[in-house]
Amino acid sequence: MTFPNSTAYLLMTSEQELYRTNDEGAKWAKIDLPKSTGKSDIGKPVYLAEHHYDNTRAFVYTENDVLAFTKDSGVSWHVMKNLPTPANGLRIRPIIDFNPTNPDWLLFVGGTACPNCHSEIWVSRDNGDKWNRLTTHATKCQFAHSAEAFDRLPPQSIVCSNYRLTSGKDNEQDRQDHKRSAGNYVEIRVFTNPFVDSSYQLVPLPTPELSELISFHVYNRFIVAAVVETRPDDTGRAEAVLKMYVSEDGTSAHEARFPPGVNIKPEGFTLLPSHAGTILIDVEGAPNTGDKEWGTGWGTLFASNSNGTHFHLALEHTNRNHHGMVDIER
C-alpha cells in the first residue's frame, strides 16, 4: 500500500511479514512489530489496511487478534489497547472502515467465537479509545460517506446489511449461510446517529422474504443493492434473476431498469468508478445473443441517468475475465 503524497510504502508478504520503504521501493526494511509496539506476543500480521482519508495512517491486524496502527506512515506503531472483540470469523471484509468527515471515526467488524457465531459491529469516534456496539448479525457495514458524493444522510451515518433475526442458536450467523429462511432474511439498515444509539431506518426493498440480498454498495450518490429473485423461465423451470435497486436518500428505493433482453446473472456484474454523478456497470456477456463466447471474457457497459433509474448501453464487448476484473482507464 502507498501513502499519498509520500515516497513511503508498506508491503505485507505471503509469509506474513511487514516491510516499509521510504524511497519508492529502492530499499526495503522489515518492520519489527513486537519491538515497535512493545508487545512481544503481538503475532504476525494477517491484514493490512490503509486509512482512506488520512495520508499518514495505516492499520495492521495480527494472528493474535491485535490491532496496531501508525500515524506517521509506518515509522512507528502502536497497539489499540481497547479493541472490544477479535475480528469476525465469518470472513467479512473489510474489518475496519473510515469516514472522510473525521479521521478518528472508526468502524470495526468484530465477532463472537465460531462455530455458532455472529458478527458484532463497533464504532469509535476517538480512534479506538472507546467503542460502542452498534449492531450484530451484519454481513457488511460501512460509513455512508465512504462515497464522498453521498451527502443525503448525516456525515456519521452507517449502512449495514443485517439478518432480521438475531436471537437464538438457530439464528446464529454462520448457520444462516447454509440455509434460507423466509422469516430471517437480510435487510439494509441505515443508522443515522451510530455514536449515540442503535436506532435505524430500513431501505425498503420489495418482498425481501421472497428474495435474497446479495450485497449493497455505497456508490457515488447512491446506495446500490443487488437482489436475486427466483422466477420461472420460458420452460417453467426456476431461474435466478438479479435485480438492482437504487436509493438516493436511504429511505426509499427504486428498481433500476435496463434495456429489453438484458439479464444480469448474480455473479456477473461489476460497478465501475464514476465521477459524473451516474452509475456505470459492466455486465458479463450482456445482452445474450447466443454467442458461444457469452460470459467467457467480455462484457457490456451500461450507464444510468442522473437518478439511477434507467440504464442505457454505453459500450459493447468490454474486456473482462471470469473474476469480474474489468479494464478501465479514466
mmCIF file of C-alpha atoms in Angstrom:
data_model
loop_
_atom_site.group_PDB
_atom_site.id
_atom_site.type_symbol
_atom_site.label_atom_id
_atom_site.label_comp_id
_atom_site.label_asym_id
_atom_site.label_seq_id
_atom_site.Cartn_x
_atom_site.Cartn_y
_atom_site.Cartn_z
ATOM 1 C CA MET A 1 0.000 0.000 0.000
ATOM 2 C CA THR A 2 1.094 3.581 -0.623
ATOM 3 C CA PHE A 3 0.847 6.744 1.428
ATOM 4 C CA PRO A 4 -0.404 9.572 -0.835
ATOM 5 C CA ASN A 5 1.985 12.454 -1.427
ATOM 6 C CA SER A 6 4.805 10.372 0.045
ATOM 7 C CA THR A 7 7.629 8.086 -1.072
ATOM 8 C CA ALA A 8 6.801 5.647 1.749
ATOM 9 C CA TYR A 9 5.110 2.303 1.014
ATOM 10 C CA LEU A 10 4.072 -0.686 3.156
ATOM 11 C CA LEU A 11 4.129 -4.298 1.992
ATOM 12 C CA MET A 12 2.804 -7.457 3.656
ATOM 13 C CA THR A 13 4.261 -10.655 2.229
ATOM 14 C CA SER A 14 2.717 -14.121 1.886
ATOM 15 C CA GLU A 15 4.989 -15.153 4.793
ATOM 16 C CA GLN A 16 3.103 -12.625 6.959
ATOM 17 C CA GLU A 17 5.984 -10.203 7.268
ATOM 18 C CA LEU A 18 5.649 -6.438 7.086
ATOM 19 C CA TYR A 19 8.102 -4.228 5.191
ATOM 20 C CA ARG A 20 8.477 -0.493 4.675
ATOM 21 C CA THR A 21 10.273 1.604 2.105
ATOM 22 C CA ASN A 22 10.916 5.324 2.267
ATOM 23 C CA ASP A 23 12.256 5.724 -1.278
ATOM 24 C CA GLU A 24 9.502 4.280 -3.513
ATOM 25 C CA GLY A 25 10.800 0.726 -3.259
ATOM 26 C CA ALA A 26 14.536 1.152 -3.861
ATOM 27 C CA LYS A 27 15.275 -0.233 -0.390
ATOM 28 C CA TRP A 28 13.022 -2.147 1.982
ATOM 29 C CA ALA A 29 13.307 -2.638 5.750
ATOM 30 C CA LYS A 30 11.437 -5.254 7.764
ATOM 31 C CA ILE A 31 9.179 -3.825 10.462
ATOM 32 C CA ASP A 32 9.676 -5.410 13.881
ATOM 33 C CA LEU A 33 6.163 -5.098 15.292
ATOM 34 C CA PRO A 34 6.989 -6.557 18.742
ATOM 35 C CA LYS A 35 9.788 -4.033 19.176
ATOM 36 C CA SER A 36 7.902 -1.100 17.686
ATOM 37 C CA THR A 37 4.737 -1.686 19.737
ATOM 38 C CA GLY A 38 6.380 -3.007 22.898
ATOM 39 C CA LYS A 39 4.121 -6.063 22.746
ATOM 40 C CA SER A 40 6.176 -9.238 22.448
ATOM 41 C CA ASP A 41 3.197 -11.510 21.739
ATOM 42 C CA ILE A 42 1.611 -9.326 19.051
ATOM 43 C CA GLY A 43 1.948 -12.098 16.446
ATOM 44 C CA LYS A 44 2.341 -11.970 12.698
ATOM 45 C CA PRO A 45 0.281 -9.557 10.572
ATOM 46 C CA VAL A 46 -2.616 -11.089 8.645
ATOM 47 C CA TYR A 47 -4.461 -7.969 7.463
ATOM 48 C CA LEU A 48 -3.196 -4.575 6.295
ATOM 49 C CA ALA A 49 -5.493 -1.599 5.739
ATOM 50 C CA GLU A 50 -4.810 1.941 4.618
ATOM 51 C CA HIS A 51 -6.746 4.855 6.073
ATOM 52 C CA HIS A 52 -8.520 6.256 3.039
ATOM 53 C CA TYR A 53 -8.875 9.768 4.465
ATOM 54 C CA ASP A 54 -5.607 10.300 6.367
ATOM 55 C CA ASN A 55 -2.434 10.178 4.297
ATOM 56 C CA THR A 56 -0.233 9.035 7.190
ATOM 57 C CA ARG A 57 -2.312 6.328 8.884
ATOM 58 C CA ALA A 58 -2.462 2.562 8.370
ATOM 59 C CA PHE A 59 -3.722 -0.388 10.415
ATOM 60 C CA VAL A 60 -2.441 -3.955 10.857
ATOM 61 C CA TYR A 61 -4.404 -6.835 12.384
ATOM 62 C CA THR A 62 -2.410 -9.806 13.641
ATOM 63 C CA GLU A 63 -2.898 -13.534 14.138
ATOM 64 C CA ASN A 64 -3.159 -12.947 17.889
ATOM 65 C CA ASP A 65 -6.146 -10.617 17.487
ATOM 66 C CA VAL A 66 -4.220 -7.393 17.987
ATOM 67 C CA LEU A 67 -4.922 -4.226 16.015
ATOM 68 C CA ALA A 68 -1.926 -1.922 15.593
ATOM 69 C CA PHE A 69 -1.803 1.444 13.859
ATOM 70 C CA THR A 70 0.630 4.040 12.620
ATOM 71 C CA LYS A 71 0.142 7.790 12.352
ATOM 72 C CA ASP A 72 3.484 8.566 10.694
ATOM 73 C CA SER A 73 3.470 6.448 7.524
ATOM 74 C CA GLY A 74 4.804 3.348 9.219
ATOM 75 C CA VAL A 75 7.767 4.800 11.101
ATOM 76 C CA SER A 76 6.261 3.925 14.497
ATOM 77 C CA TRP A 77 3.452 1.575 15.533
ATOM 78 C CA HIS A 78 1.063 1.487 18.478
ATOM 79 C CA VAL A 79 -1.343 -1.129 19.825
ATOM 80 C CA MET A 80 -5.028 -0.259 20.009
ATOM 81 C CA LYS A 81 -5.485 -1.235 23.642
ATOM 82 C CA ASN A 82 -9.270 -1.185 23.890
ATOM 83 C CA LEU A 83 -10.310 -3.334 20.932
ATOM 84 C CA PRO A 84 -13.676 -4.734 22.104
ATOM 85 C CA THR A 85 -13.623 -8.141 20.366
ATOM 86 C CA PRO A 86 -11.477 -10.085 17.917
ATOM 87 C CA ALA A 87 -12.175 -9.590 14.240
ATOM 88 C CA ASN A 88 -15.110 -11.606 12.954
ATOM 89 C CA GLY A 89 -14.534 -15.252 11.991
ATOM 90 C CA LEU A 90 -17.022 -15.053 9.115
ATOM 91 C CA ARG A 91 -14.570 -13.634 6.566
ATOM 92 C CA ILE A 92 -16.429 -10.329 6.395
ATOM 93 C CA ARG A 93 -14.091 -7.799 4.839
ATOM 94 C CA PRO A 94 -13.040 -5.095 5.271
ATOM 95 C CA ILE A 95 -12.813 -5.417 9.049
ATOM 96 C CA ILE A 96 -12.289 -1.674 9.503
ATOM 97 C CA ASP A 97 -13.845 1.327 7.757
ATOM 98 C CA PHE A 98 -13.198 5.061 7.856
ATOM 99 C CA ASN A 99 -15.049 8.335 7.468
ATOM 100 C CA PRO A 100 -13.882 11.340 5.411
ATOM 101 C CA THR A 101 -15.501 13.799 7.832
ATOM 102 C CA ASN A 102 -13.263 12.874 10.766
ATOM 103 C CA PRO A 103 -10.252 10.512 10.520
ATOM 104 C CA ASP A 104 -10.743 9.418 14.154
ATOM 105 C CA TRP A 105 -14.174 7.917 13.404
ATOM 106 C CA LEU A 106 -13.725 4.157 13.028
ATOM 107 C CA LEU A 107 -15.988 1.186 12.313
ATOM 108 C CA PHE A 108 -14.742 -2.263 13.332
ATOM 109 C CA VAL A 109 -16.311 -5.580 12.263
ATOM 110 C CA GLY A 110 -15.678 -7.879 15.204
ATOM 111 C CA GLY A 111 -17.469 -11.036 16.219
ATOM 112 C CA THR A 112 -18.011 -13.900 18.620
ATOM 113 C CA ALA A 113 -16.071 -17.156 18.529
ATOM 114 C CA CYS A 114 -17.069 -19.644 15.799
ATOM 115 C CA PRO A 115 -18.822 -22.039 15.384
ATOM 116 C CA ASN A 116 -22.282 -20.748 16.326
ATOM 117 C CA CYS A 117 -21.049 -17.203 15.887
ATOM 118 C CA HIS A 118 -22.135 -13.814 14.608
ATOM 119 C CA SER A 119 -20.579 -10.501 13.735
ATOM 120 C CA GLU A 120 -20.542 -7.515 16.068
ATOM 121 C CA ILE A 121 -20.228 -4.011 14.657
ATOM 122 C CA TRP A 122 -18.414 -1.486 16.843
ATOM 123 C CA VAL A 123 -17.936 2.255 16.326
ATOM 124 C CA SER A 124 -15.473 4.727 17.827
ATOM 125 C CA ARG A 125 -15.138 8.475 17.465
ATOM 126 C CA ASP A 126 -11.726 8.761 19.169
ATOM 127 C CA ASN A 127 -9.504 6.415 17.120
ATOM 128 C CA GLY A 128 -10.356 3.387 19.228
ATOM 129 C CA ASP A 129 -10.009 4.732 22.780
ATOM 130 C CA LYS A 130 -13.698 3.971 23.411
ATOM 131 C CA TRP A 131 -16.091 1.738 21.469
ATOM 132 C CA ASN A 132 -19.875 1.344 21.295
ATOM 133 C CA ARG A 133 -21.557 -1.737 19.884
ATOM 134 C CA LEU A 134 -23.879 -0.675 17.096
ATOM 135 C CA THR A 135 -25.435 -3.924 15.849
ATOM 136 C CA THR A 136 -24.909 -7.659 15.429
ATOM 137 C CA HIS A 137 -25.509 -10.309 12.735
ATOM 138 C CA ALA A 138 -24.418 -7.944 9.966
ATOM 139 C CA THR A 139 -22.965 -9.220 6.700
ATOM 140 C CA LYS A 140 -21.478 -5.842 5.732
ATOM 141 C CA CYS A 141 -21.228 -2.346 7.220
ATOM 142 C CA GLN A 142 -19.668 0.895 6.060
ATOM 143 C CA PHE A 143 -19.909 4.610 6.626
ATOM 144 C CA ALA A 144 -22.393 6.122 4.187
ATOM 145 C CA HIS A 145 -19.932 8.896 3.395
ATOM 146 C CA SER A 146 -17.323 6.353 2.288
ATOM 147 C CA ALA A 147 -18.588 7.577 -1.067
ATOM 148 C CA GLU A 148 -17.958 11.275 -0.510
ATOM 149 C CA ALA A 149 -20.628 12.302 -3.030
ATOM 150 C CA PHE A 150 -23.316 10.605 -0.918
ATOM 151 C CA ASP A 151 -24.488 13.589 1.112
ATOM 152 C CA ARG A 152 -28.199 12.961 1.676
ATOM 153 C CA LEU A 153 -27.513 11.469 5.133
ATOM 154 C CA PRO A 154 -25.712 12.913 8.184
ATOM 155 C CA PRO A 155 -21.914 12.512 7.933
ATOM 156 C CA GLN A 156 -21.725 9.940 10.730
ATOM 157 C CA SER A 157 -24.339 7.636 9.133
ATOM 158 C CA ILE A 158 -23.596 3.928 8.690
ATOM 159 C CA VAL A 159 -25.227 1.496 6.257
ATOM 160 C CA CYS A 160 -25.391 -2.227 7.109
ATOM 161 C CA SER A 161 -26.898 -5.385 5.718
ATOM 162 C CA ASN A 162 -28.318 -7.304 8.695
ATOM 163 C CA TYR A 163 -30.117 -10.547 9.308
ATOM 164 C CA ARG A 164 -33.581 -9.714 10.569
ATOM 165 C CA LEU A 165 -33.481 -12.156 13.492
ATOM 166 C CA THR A 166 -30.581 -12.066 15.948
ATOM 167 C CA SER A 167 -31.584 -14.164 18.955
ATOM 168 C CA GLY A 168 -31.432 -17.900 19.459
ATOM 169 C CA LYS A 169 -28.890 -20.541 18.484
ATOM 170 C CA ASP A 170 -30.713 -21.382 15.253
ATOM 171 C CA ASN A 171 -30.257 -17.791 14.091
ATOM 172 C CA GLU A 172 -26.513 -17.641 14.629
ATOM 173 C CA GLN A 173 -24.965 -16.079 11.564
ATOM 174 C CA ASP A 174 -22.665 -18.905 10.492
ATOM 175 C CA ARG A 175 -25.711 -21.193 10.339
ATOM 176 C CA GLN A 176 -27.615 -18.838 8.059
ATOM 177 C CA ASP A 177 -25.027 -19.173 5.304
ATOM 178 C CA HIS A 178 -26.104 -22.762 4.734
ATOM 179 C CA LYS A 179 -29.867 -22.342 4.652
ATOM 180 C CA ARG A 180 -32.519 -19.862 3.607
ATOM 181 C CA SER A 181 -35.378 -18.872 5.861
ATOM 182 C CA ALA A 182 -38.317 -16.768 4.771
ATOM 183 C CA GLY A 183 -38.527 -15.395 8.299
ATOM 184 C CA ASN A 184 -34.861 -14.479 8.663
ATOM 185 C CA TYR A 185 -33.790 -12.598 5.581
ATOM 186 C CA VAL A 186 -31.121 -9.933 5.148
ATOM 187 C CA GLU A 187 -32.226 -6.301 5.058
ATOM 188 C CA ILE A 188 -30.456 -2.961 4.605
ATOM 189 C CA ARG A 189 -30.404 -0.735 7.673
ATOM 190 C CA VAL A 190 -29.302 2.897 7.889
ATOM 191 C CA PHE A 191 -28.028 4.118 11.268
ATOM 192 C CA THR A 192 -28.061 7.926 11.243
ATOM 193 C CA ASN A 193 -26.743 8.500 14.772
ATOM 194 C CA PRO A 194 -24.470 5.495 15.448
ATOM 195 C CA PHE A 195 -22.351 7.107 18.174
ATOM 196 C CA VAL A 196 -25.455 7.715 20.311
ATOM 197 C CA ASP A 197 -27.862 4.798 19.778
ATOM 198 C CA SER A 198 -28.663 1.786 17.596
ATOM 199 C CA SER A 199 -31.908 3.038 16.070
ATOM 200 C CA TYR A 200 -32.167 2.608 12.320
ATOM 201 C CA GLN A 201 -34.367 3.022 9.289
ATOM 202 C CA LEU A 202 -34.818 0.409 6.579
ATOM 203 C CA VAL A 203 -34.088 0.845 2.901
ATOM 204 C CA PRO A 204 -37.382 -0.558 1.569
ATOM 205 C CA LEU A 205 -36.878 -3.454 -0.839
ATOM 206 C CA PRO A 206 -39.896 -5.315 -2.286
ATOM 207 C CA THR A 207 -40.727 -8.758 -0.855
ATOM 208 C CA PRO A 208 -37.411 -9.278 0.992
ATOM 209 C CA GLU A 209 -38.759 -12.516 2.475
ATOM 210 C CA LEU A 210 -39.047 -13.989 -1.044
ATOM 211 C CA SER A 211 -35.724 -12.780 -2.437
ATOM 212 C CA GLU A 212 -32.077 -12.750 -1.403
ATOM 213 C CA LEU A 213 -29.991 -9.640 -0.845
ATOM 214 C CA ILE A 214 -26.565 -10.441 -2.290
ATOM 215 C CA SER A 215 -24.820 -7.224 -1.333
ATOM 216 C CA PHE A 216 -25.031 -3.453 -1.312
ATOM 217 C CA HIS A 217 -22.583 -0.735 -2.281
ATOM 218 C CA VAL A 218 -22.405 2.917 -1.283
ATOM 219 C CA TYR A 219 -21.514 4.212 -4.689
ATOM 220 C CA ASN A 220 -21.224 7.807 -5.860
ATOM 221 C CA ARG A 221 -24.505 9.444 -4.756
ATOM 222 C CA PHE A 222 -26.350 6.155 -4.297
ATOM 223 C CA ILE A 223 -26.880 3.045 -2.230
ATOM 224 C CA VAL A 224 -26.972 0.235 -4.798
ATOM 225 C CA ALA A 225 -28.463 -3.125 -3.730
ATOM 226 C CA ALA A 226 -28.111 -6.381 -5.668
ATOM 227 C CA VAL A 227 -31.055 -8.719 -5.095
ATOM 228 C CA VAL A 228 -31.648 -12.205 -6.507
ATOM 229 C CA GLU A 229 -35.240 -13.102 -7.288
ATOM 230 C CA THR A 230 -36.297 -16.583 -8.391
ATOM 231 C CA ARG A 231 -38.894 -16.849 -11.136
ATOM 232 C CA PRO A 232 -39.915 -19.415 -13.799
ATOM 233 C CA ASP A 233 -38.216 -19.186 -17.194
ATOM 234 C CA ASP A 234 -39.879 -19.852 -20.576
ATOM 235 C CA THR A 235 -39.838 -23.595 -19.899
ATOM 236 C CA GLY A 236 -41.280 -23.284 -16.417
ATOM 237 C CA ARG A 237 -38.048 -24.061 -14.601
ATOM 238 C CA ALA A 238 -36.907 -21.864 -11.727
ATOM 239 C CA GLU A 239 -34.436 -19.197 -12.808
ATOM 240 C CA ALA A 240 -32.386 -16.868 -10.598
ATOM 241 C CA VAL A 241 -32.525 -13.299 -11.865
ATOM 242 C CA LEU A 242 -30.527 -10.441 -10.419
ATOM 243 C CA LYS A 243 -32.186 -7.082 -9.963
ATOM 244 C CA MET A 244 -30.668 -3.808 -8.846
ATOM 245 C CA TYR A 245 -32.336 -1.334 -6.548
ATOM 246 C CA VAL A 246 -31.056 2.191 -6.076
ATOM 247 C CA SER A 247 -31.584 4.612 -3.195
ATOM 248 C CA GLU A 248 -30.550 8.259 -3.196
ATOM 249 C CA ASP A 249 -31.535 9.055 0.383
ATOM 250 C CA GLY A 250 -31.534 5.812 2.399
ATOM 251 C CA THR A 251 -35.298 5.984 2.938
ATOM 252 C CA SER A 252 -36.676 4.989 -0.485
ATOM 253 C CA ALA A 253 -35.535 2.730 -3.316
ATOM 254 C CA HIS A 254 -36.456 2.050 -6.924
ATOM 255 C CA GLU A 255 -35.646 -0.752 -9.320
ATOM 256 C CA ALA A 256 -33.022 0.002 -11.948
ATOM 257 C CA ARG A 257 -34.337 -0.570 -15.466
ATOM 258 C CA PHE A 258 -32.158 -1.996 -18.222
ATOM 259 C CA PRO A 259 -32.837 -2.299 -21.965
ATOM 260 C CA PRO A 260 -35.038 -5.240 -23.042
ATOM 261 C CA GLY A 261 -33.222 -8.574 -23.260
ATOM 262 C CA VAL A 262 -30.592 -7.753 -20.637
ATOM 263 C CA ASN A 263 -30.465 -10.441 -17.966
ATOM 264 C CA ILE A 264 -27.892 -9.902 -15.242
ATOM 265 C CA LYS A 265 -26.505 -13.013 -13.583
ATOM 266 C CA PRO A 266 -25.885 -12.841 -9.820
ATOM 267 C CA GLU A 267 -22.128 -13.262 -10.252
ATOM 268 C CA GLY A 268 -21.867 -11.300 -13.482
ATOM 269 C CA PHE A 269 -21.708 -7.545 -12.901
ATOM 270 C CA THR A 270 -19.091 -5.003 -11.851
ATOM 271 C CA LEU A 271 -19.659 -1.434 -10.639
ATOM 272 C CA LEU A 272 -17.053 0.904 -12.105
ATOM 273 C CA PRO A 273 -15.703 4.214 -10.771
ATOM 274 C CA SER A 274 -17.558 7.297 -11.941
ATOM 275 C CA HIS A 275 -17.363 10.965 -11.019
ATOM 276 C CA ALA A 276 -20.166 12.091 -13.313
ATOM 277 C CA GLY A 277 -22.987 11.576 -10.798
ATOM 278 C CA THR A 278 -24.215 8.460 -12.596
ATOM 279 C CA ILE A 279 -23.770 4.692 -12.203
ATOM 280 C CA LEU A 280 -21.503 2.701 -14.521
ATOM 281 C CA ILE A 281 -21.965 -1.065 -14.548
ATOM 282 C CA ASP A 282 -20.224 -3.673 -16.669
ATOM 283 C CA VAL A 283 -22.427 -6.741 -17.228
ATOM 284 C CA GLU A 284 -20.917 -10.097 -18.125
ATOM 285 C CA GLY A 285 -21.772 -11.077 -21.687
ATOM 286 C CA ALA A 286 -24.946 -8.999 -21.930
ATOM 287 C CA PRO A 287 -27.147 -8.941 -23.868
ATOM 288 C CA ASN A 288 -27.222 -12.677 -24.545
ATOM 289 C CA THR A 289 -27.249 -13.084 -28.308
ATOM 290 C CA GLY A 290 -26.466 -16.805 -28.360
ATOM 291 C CA ASP A 291 -22.764 -16.163 -28.871
ATOM 292 C CA LYS A 292 -20.790 -19.279 -27.825
ATOM 293 C CA GLU A 293 -18.304 -16.999 -26.079
ATOM 294 C CA TRP A 294 -21.022 -15.371 -23.996
ATOM 295 C CA GLY A 295 -19.861 -14.807 -20.445
ATOM 296 C CA THR A 296 -16.308 -16.009 -21.071
ATOM 297 C CA GLY A 297 -14.306 -12.840 -21.352
ATOM 298 C CA TRP A 298 -16.307 -9.856 -22.490
ATOM 299 C CA GLY A 299 -18.990 -7.608 -21.154
ATOM 300 C CA THR A 300 -21.286 -4.718 -21.955
ATOM 301 C CA LEU A 301 -21.045 -1.323 -20.295
ATOM 302 C CA PHE A 302 -24.232 0.426 -19.195
ATOM 303 C CA ALA A 303 -24.613 3.956 -17.820
ATOM 304 C CA SER A 304 -27.519 5.298 -15.775
ATOM 305 C CA ASN A 305 -29.421 8.527 -15.939
ATOM 306 C CA SER A 306 -28.903 11.124 -13.216
ATOM 307 C CA ASN A 307 -31.006 9.388 -10.549
ATOM 308 C CA GLY A 308 -30.044 5.790 -11.339
ATOM 309 C CA THR A 309 -33.499 4.717 -12.504
ATOM 310 C CA HIS A 310 -32.749 3.802 -16.124
ATOM 311 C CA PHE A 311 -29.664 2.432 -17.851
ATOM 312 C CA HIS A 312 -28.646 2.686 -21.483
ATOM 313 C CA LEU A 313 -25.998 0.791 -23.421
ATOM 314 C CA ALA A 314 -22.737 2.732 -23.451
ATOM 315 C CA LEU A 315 -20.170 0.300 -24.895
ATOM 316 C CA GLU A 316 -20.229 -3.277 -26.188
ATOM 317 C CA HIS A 317 -17.574 -6.011 -25.908
ATOM 318 C CA THR A 318 -15.630 -4.620 -22.983
ATOM 319 C CA ASN A 319 -12.660 -6.634 -21.730
ATOM 320 C CA ARG A 320 -13.312 -8.617 -18.524
ATOM 321 C CA ASN A 321 -12.342 -12.010 -17.110
ATOM 322 C CA HIS A 322 -14.162 -14.738 -15.194
ATOM 323 C CA HIS A 323 -13.459 -12.972 -11.885
ATOM 324 C CA GLY A 324 -15.202 -9.791 -12.990
ATOM 325 C CA MET A 325 -11.978 -7.852 -13.427
ATOM 326 C CA VAL A 326 -12.532 -5.088 -15.961
ATOM 327 C CA ASP A 327 -10.003 -2.964 -17.833
ATOM 328 C CA ILE A 328 -10.778 0.692 -17.165
ATOM 329 C CA GLU A 329 -8.887 3.933 -17.592
ATOM 330 C CA ARG A 330 -10.197 7.350 -16.659
#
